[in-house]
PDB file of C-alpha atoms in Angstrom:
ATOM      1  CA  MET A 227       6.542 -34.485  15.573  1.00  0.00           C
ATOM      2  CA  THR A 228       3.974 -32.766  13.328  1.00  0.00           C
ATOM      3  CA  ASP A 229       5.142 -31.263  10.044  1.00  0.00           C
ATOM      4  CA  THR A 230       3.918 -27.646  10.018  1.00  0.00           C
ATOM      5  CA  SER A 231       5.398 -26.794   6.624  1.00  0.00           C
ATOM      6  CA  GLY A 232       2.294 -27.912   4.780  1.00  0.00           C
ATOM      7  CA  ASN A 233       4.280 -30.604   2.966  1.00  0.00           C
ATOM      8  CA  SER A 234       4.066 -34.326   3.456  1.00  0.00           C
ATOM      9  CA  GLY A 235       6.944 -36.742   2.933  1.00  0.00           C
ATOM     10  CA  SER A 236       8.168 -37.128  -0.635  1.00  0.00           C
ATOM     11  CA  SER A 237       5.853 -34.475  -2.050  1.00  0.00           C
ATOM     12  CA  GLY A 238       7.855 -31.733  -0.295  1.00  0.00           C
ATOM     13  CA  SER A 239       9.268 -30.239  -3.478  1.00  0.00           C
ATOM     14  CA  SER A 240       5.871 -30.255  -5.196  1.00  0.00           C
ATOM     15  CA  GLY A 241       4.460 -28.430  -2.156  1.00  0.00           C
ATOM     16  CA  HIS A 242       7.170 -25.796  -2.495  1.00  0.00           C
ATOM     17  CA  ASP A 243       6.465 -25.600  -6.235  1.00  0.00           C
ATOM     18  CA  ALA A 244       2.759 -25.025  -5.548  1.00  0.00           C
ATOM     19  CA  VAL A 245       3.549 -22.315  -2.981  1.00  0.00           C
ATOM     20  CA  ALA A 246       5.867 -20.617  -5.478  1.00  0.00           C
ATOM     21  CA  ARG A 247       3.206 -20.795  -8.230  1.00  0.00           C
ATOM     22  CA  VAL A 248       0.469 -19.397  -5.971  1.00  0.00           C
ATOM     23  CA  TRP A 249       2.700 -16.587  -4.712  1.00  0.00           C
ATOM     24  CA  ALA A 250       3.775 -15.715  -8.281  1.00  0.00           C
ATOM     25  CA  ALA A 251       0.126 -15.646  -9.376  1.00  0.00           C
ATOM     26  CA  MET A 252      -0.868 -13.412  -6.452  1.00  0.00           C
ATOM     27  CA  TYR A 253       2.041 -11.082  -7.191  1.00  0.00           C
ATOM     28  CA  ASP A 254       1.126 -10.969 -10.878  1.00  0.00           C
ATOM     29  CA  LEU A 255      -2.553 -10.323 -10.143  1.00  0.00           C
ATOM     30  CA  VAL A 256      -1.905  -7.480  -7.714  1.00  0.00           C
ATOM     31  CA  LEU A 257       1.177  -5.811  -9.159  1.00  0.00           C
ATOM     32  CA  ARG A 258       1.248  -6.563 -12.878  1.00  0.00           C
ATOM     33  CA  GLN A 259      -2.096  -7.407 -14.465  1.00  0.00           C
ATOM     34  CA  GLU A 260      -3.766  -4.189 -13.439  1.00  0.00           C
ATOM     35  CA  ASP A 261      -1.028  -1.934 -12.149  1.00  0.00           C
ATOM     36  CA  ARG A 262      -3.021   0.352  -9.896  1.00  0.00           C
ATOM     37  CA  ARG A 263       0.128   2.184  -8.782  1.00  0.00           C
ATOM     38  CA  LYS A 264       0.777   3.269 -12.373  1.00  0.00           C
ATOM     39  CA  GLU A 265      -2.874   4.224 -12.819  1.00  0.00           C
ATOM     40  CA  VAL A 266      -2.794   6.330  -9.640  1.00  0.00           C
ATOM     41  CA  ALA A 267       0.447   8.058 -10.657  1.00  0.00           C
ATOM     42  CA  GLU A 268      -0.888   8.828 -14.140  1.00  0.00           C
ATOM     43  CA  THR A 269      -4.294   9.979 -12.877  1.00  0.00           C
ATOM     44  CA  LEU A 270      -2.794  12.324 -10.288  1.00  0.00           C
ATOM     45  CA  GLY A 271       0.236  13.372 -12.343  1.00  0.00           C
ATOM     46  CA  MET A 272       2.831  12.561  -9.712  1.00  0.00           C
ATOM     47  CA  SER A 273       5.000   9.689  -8.545  1.00  0.00           C
ATOM     48  CA  PHE A 274       3.357   6.926  -6.570  1.00  0.00           C
ATOM     49  CA  PHE A 275       5.702   7.738  -3.679  1.00  0.00           C
ATOM     50  CA  ARG A 276       4.265  11.265  -3.433  1.00  0.00           C
ATOM     51  CA  VAL A 277       0.786   9.758  -3.551  1.00  0.00           C
ATOM     52  CA  LYS A 278       1.824   7.416  -0.742  1.00  0.00           C
ATOM     53  CA  ALA A 279       2.750  10.458   1.365  1.00  0.00           C
ATOM     54  CA  LEU A 280      -0.659  12.032   0.721  1.00  0.00           C
ATOM     55  CA  ARG A 281      -2.383   8.778   1.658  1.00  0.00           C
ATOM     56  CA  ARG A 282      -0.423   8.567   4.927  1.00  0.00           C
ATOM     57  CA  LEU A 283      -1.481  12.127   5.759  1.00  0.00           C
ATOM     58  CA  LEU A 284      -5.166  11.189   5.451  1.00  0.00           C
ATOM     59  CA  ALA A 285      -4.852   9.924   9.036  1.00  0.00           C
ATOM     60  CA  GLY A 286      -4.001  13.467  10.137  1.00  0.00           C
ATOM     61  CA  PRO A 287      -1.159  15.981  10.233  1.00  0.00           C
ATOM     62  CA  MET A 288       2.351  14.640  10.875  1.00  0.00           C
ATOM     63  CA  SER A 289       5.678  16.114  11.707  1.00  0.00           C
ATOM     64  CA  MET A 290       8.323  15.877   9.007  1.00  0.00           C
ATOM     65  CA  ARG A 291      10.102  13.334  11.214  1.00  0.00           C
ATOM     66  CA  GLU A 292       6.957  11.193  11.522  1.00  0.00           C
ATOM     67  CA  LEU A 293       6.330  11.357   7.778  1.00  0.00           C
ATOM     68  CA  THR A 294       9.931  10.367   7.084  1.00  0.00           C
ATOM     69  CA  ALA A 295       9.518   7.333   9.367  1.00  0.00           C
ATOM     70  CA  GLU A 296       6.129   6.407   7.855  1.00  0.00           C
ATOM     71  CA  LEU A 297       7.616   6.434   4.365  1.00  0.00           C
ATOM     72  CA  SER A 298      10.852   4.683   5.366  1.00  0.00           C
ATOM     73  CA  THR A 299      12.923   7.298   3.588  1.00  0.00           C
ATOM     74  CA  ASP A 300      15.475   9.916   4.588  1.00  0.00           C
ATOM     75  CA  LYS A 301      14.990  13.526   5.702  1.00  0.00           C
ATOM     76  CA  PRO A 302      16.376  15.197   2.555  1.00  0.00           C
ATOM     77  CA  TYR A 303      14.060  13.200   0.289  1.00  0.00           C
ATOM     78  CA  THR A 304      11.059  13.906   2.512  1.00  0.00           C
ATOM     79  CA  THR A 305      11.876  17.616   2.366  1.00  0.00           C
ATOM     80  CA  LEU A 306      12.167  17.505  -1.430  1.00  0.00           C
ATOM     81  CA  MET A 307       8.882  15.635  -1.737  1.00  0.00           C
ATOM     82  CA  VAL A 308       6.994  17.897   0.682  1.00  0.00           C
ATOM     83  CA  ASP A 309       8.380  20.968  -1.147  1.00  0.00           C
ATOM     84  CA  ASP A 310       6.860  19.590  -4.361  1.00  0.00           C
ATOM     85  CA  LEU A 311       3.531  18.688  -2.738  1.00  0.00           C
ATOM     86  CA  GLU A 312       3.377  22.163  -1.194  1.00  0.00           C
ATOM     87  CA  ARG A 313       4.048  23.815  -4.604  1.00  0.00           C
ATOM     88  CA  ARG A 314       1.209  21.741  -6.057  1.00  0.00           C
ATOM     89  CA  GLY A 315      -1.141  22.940  -3.311  1.00  0.00           C
ATOM     90  CA  TYR A 316      -1.614  19.494  -1.713  1.00  0.00           C
ATOM     91  CA  VAL A 317      -0.001  20.154   1.679  1.00  0.00           C
ATOM     92  CA  THR A 318       0.957  22.987   3.981  1.00  0.00           C
ATOM     93  CA  ARG A 319       3.806  23.142   6.457  1.00  0.00           C
ATOM     94  CA  SER A 320       3.579  24.936   9.750  1.00  0.00           C
ATOM     95  CA  VAL A 321       5.668  25.268  12.880  1.00  0.00           C
ATOM     96  CA  SER A 322       4.768  22.782  15.599  1.00  0.00           C
ATOM     97  CA  PRO A 323       3.202  24.494  18.607  1.00  0.00           C
ATOM     98  CA  ASP A 324       5.058  22.025  20.859  1.00  0.00           C
ATOM     99  CA  ASP A 325       8.514  22.368  19.292  1.00  0.00           C
ATOM    100  CA  ARG A 326       9.330  25.372  17.125  1.00  0.00           C
ATOM    101  CA  ARG A 327      12.159  23.392  15.467  1.00  0.00           C
ATOM    102  CA  SER A 328       9.639  20.879  14.110  1.00  0.00           C
ATOM    103  CA  LYS A 329       7.432  21.352  11.036  1.00  0.00           C
ATOM    104  CA  ILE A 330       3.952  19.863  10.768  1.00  0.00           C
ATOM    105  CA  VAL A 331       2.673  18.698   7.360  1.00  0.00           C
ATOM    106  CA  THR A 332      -1.076  18.941   6.796  1.00  0.00           C
ATOM    107  CA  LEU A 333      -3.217  18.054   3.779  1.00  0.00           C
ATOM    108  CA  THR A 334      -5.080  20.848   2.037  1.00  0.00           C
ATOM    109  CA  PRO A 335      -8.565  20.157   0.665  1.00  0.00           C
ATOM    110  CA  ALA A 336      -6.942  19.485  -2.742  1.00  0.00           C
ATOM    111  CA  GLY A 337      -4.484  17.077  -1.098  1.00  0.00           C
ATOM    112  CA  THR A 338      -7.305  15.288   0.670  1.00  0.00           C
ATOM    113  CA  ALA A 339      -9.221  14.954  -2.609  1.00  0.00           C
ATOM    114  CA  ALA A 340      -6.130  13.570  -4.388  1.00  0.00           C
ATOM    115  CA  ALA A 341      -5.428  11.071  -1.595  1.00  0.00           C
ATOM    116  CA  GLU A 342      -9.061   9.940  -1.569  1.00  0.00           C
ATOM    117  CA  GLU A 343      -9.014   9.502  -5.367  1.00  0.00           C
ATOM    118  CA  ALA A 344      -5.896   7.340  -5.000  1.00  0.00           C
ATOM    119  CA  GLU A 345      -7.657   5.264  -2.330  1.00  0.00           C
ATOM    120  CA  ARG A 346     -10.657   4.740  -4.648  1.00  0.00           C
ATOM    121  CA  ILE A 347      -8.431   3.570  -7.510  1.00  0.00           C
ATOM    122  CA  LEU A 348      -6.379   1.258  -5.284  1.00  0.00           C
ATOM    123  CA  ALA A 349      -9.503  -0.272  -3.712  1.00  0.00           C
ATOM    124  CA  ARG A 350     -11.051  -1.240  -7.056  1.00  0.00           C
ATOM    125  CA  PRO A 351     -10.839  -5.034  -7.495  1.00  0.00           C
ATOM    126  CA  PRO A 352      -9.179  -6.472 -10.613  1.00  0.00           C
ATOM    127  CA  ARG A 353     -11.494  -7.489 -13.464  1.00  0.00           C
ATOM    128  CA  SER A 354     -10.431 -11.128 -13.174  1.00  0.00           C
ATOM    129  CA  LEU A 355     -11.579 -11.207  -9.547  1.00  0.00           C
ATOM    130  CA  LEU A 356     -14.910  -9.620 -10.452  1.00  0.00           C
ATOM    131  CA  ALA A 357     -15.352 -12.279 -13.160  1.00  0.00           C
ATOM    132  CA  LEU A 358     -15.128 -15.265 -10.772  1.00  0.00           C
ATOM    133  CA  ASP A 359     -18.266 -17.320 -10.374  1.00  0.00           C
ATOM    134  CA  PRO A 360     -19.843 -17.134  -6.905  1.00  0.00           C
ATOM    135  CA  GLY A 361     -18.589 -20.569  -5.812  1.00  0.00           C
ATOM    136  CA  ASP A 362     -14.979 -19.825  -6.748  1.00  0.00           C
ATOM    137  CA  LEU A 363     -15.213 -16.399  -5.103  1.00  0.00           C
ATOM    138  CA  ALA A 364     -16.565 -17.984  -1.902  1.00  0.00           C
ATOM    139  CA  ALA A 365     -13.711 -20.535  -1.915  1.00  0.00           C
ATOM    140  CA  LEU A 366     -11.140 -17.785  -2.447  1.00  0.00           C
ATOM    141  CA  ASP A 367     -12.747 -15.747   0.333  1.00  0.00           C
ATOM    142  CA  ARG A 368     -12.391 -18.699   2.741  1.00  0.00           C
ATOM    143  CA  ILE A 369      -8.762 -19.259   1.708  1.00  0.00           C
ATOM    144  CA  MET A 370      -7.889 -15.572   2.105  1.00  0.00           C
ATOM    145  CA  ALA A 371      -9.452 -15.587   5.579  1.00  0.00           C
ATOM    146  CA  LEU A 372      -7.182 -18.503   6.490  1.00  0.00           C
ATOM    147  CA  LEU A 373      -4.126 -16.729   5.102  1.00  0.00           C
ATOM    148  CA  LEU A 374      -4.924 -13.523   6.980  1.00  0.00           C
ATOM    149  CA  THR A 375      -5.591 -15.223  10.329  1.00  0.00           C
ATOM    150  CA  PRO A 376      -2.424 -14.672  12.369  1.00  0.00           C
ATOM    151  CA  GLU A 377      -3.117 -17.181  15.158  1.00  0.00           C
ATOM    152  CA  GLU A 378      -1.523 -20.365  13.827  1.00  0.00           C
ATOM    153  CA  PRO A 379      -0.440 -21.821  10.521  1.00  0.00           C
ATOM    154  CA  ALA A 380      -2.996 -23.798   8.547  1.00  0.00           C
ATOM    155  CA  ARG A 381      -2.485 -27.514   9.178  1.00  0.00           C
ATOM    156  CA  GLY A 382      -3.888 -30.397   7.248  1.00  0.00           C
ATOM    157  CA  ARG A 383      -6.320 -28.260   5.336  1.00  0.00           C
TER     158      ARG A 383
END
């Protein structure tokens, strides 16, 4: 039987150690070294969760129920958040033409601009990634392609 864990024989624990180190480094790079979430919140003057709602609405208007599901939160919190975004001029609420009991949340031009600014900040690569030499960047690009390919686990690579 083929071992698909990526470990071979007695080096199993060192394989797990390497996986843990790589994952910790990826986590640190994305979420700690250059905390884009904090930068977005500070730039836009609101919580990152509110920014997340604006970003979700870039795809188009949503009912309050759909937005609640998209954000994996509860109805009262969504209402509180949308109230705040509406006061700030980032969204409007209107009655759904299909169901008068349902409210539709739509970005205003200011909300669209804020969401797009957040997207620009979040898309900016970390300085350490920009500083890689071309060979290392190409190797990392190949590795990331392997990690993002859902077909089958990498074996013997």
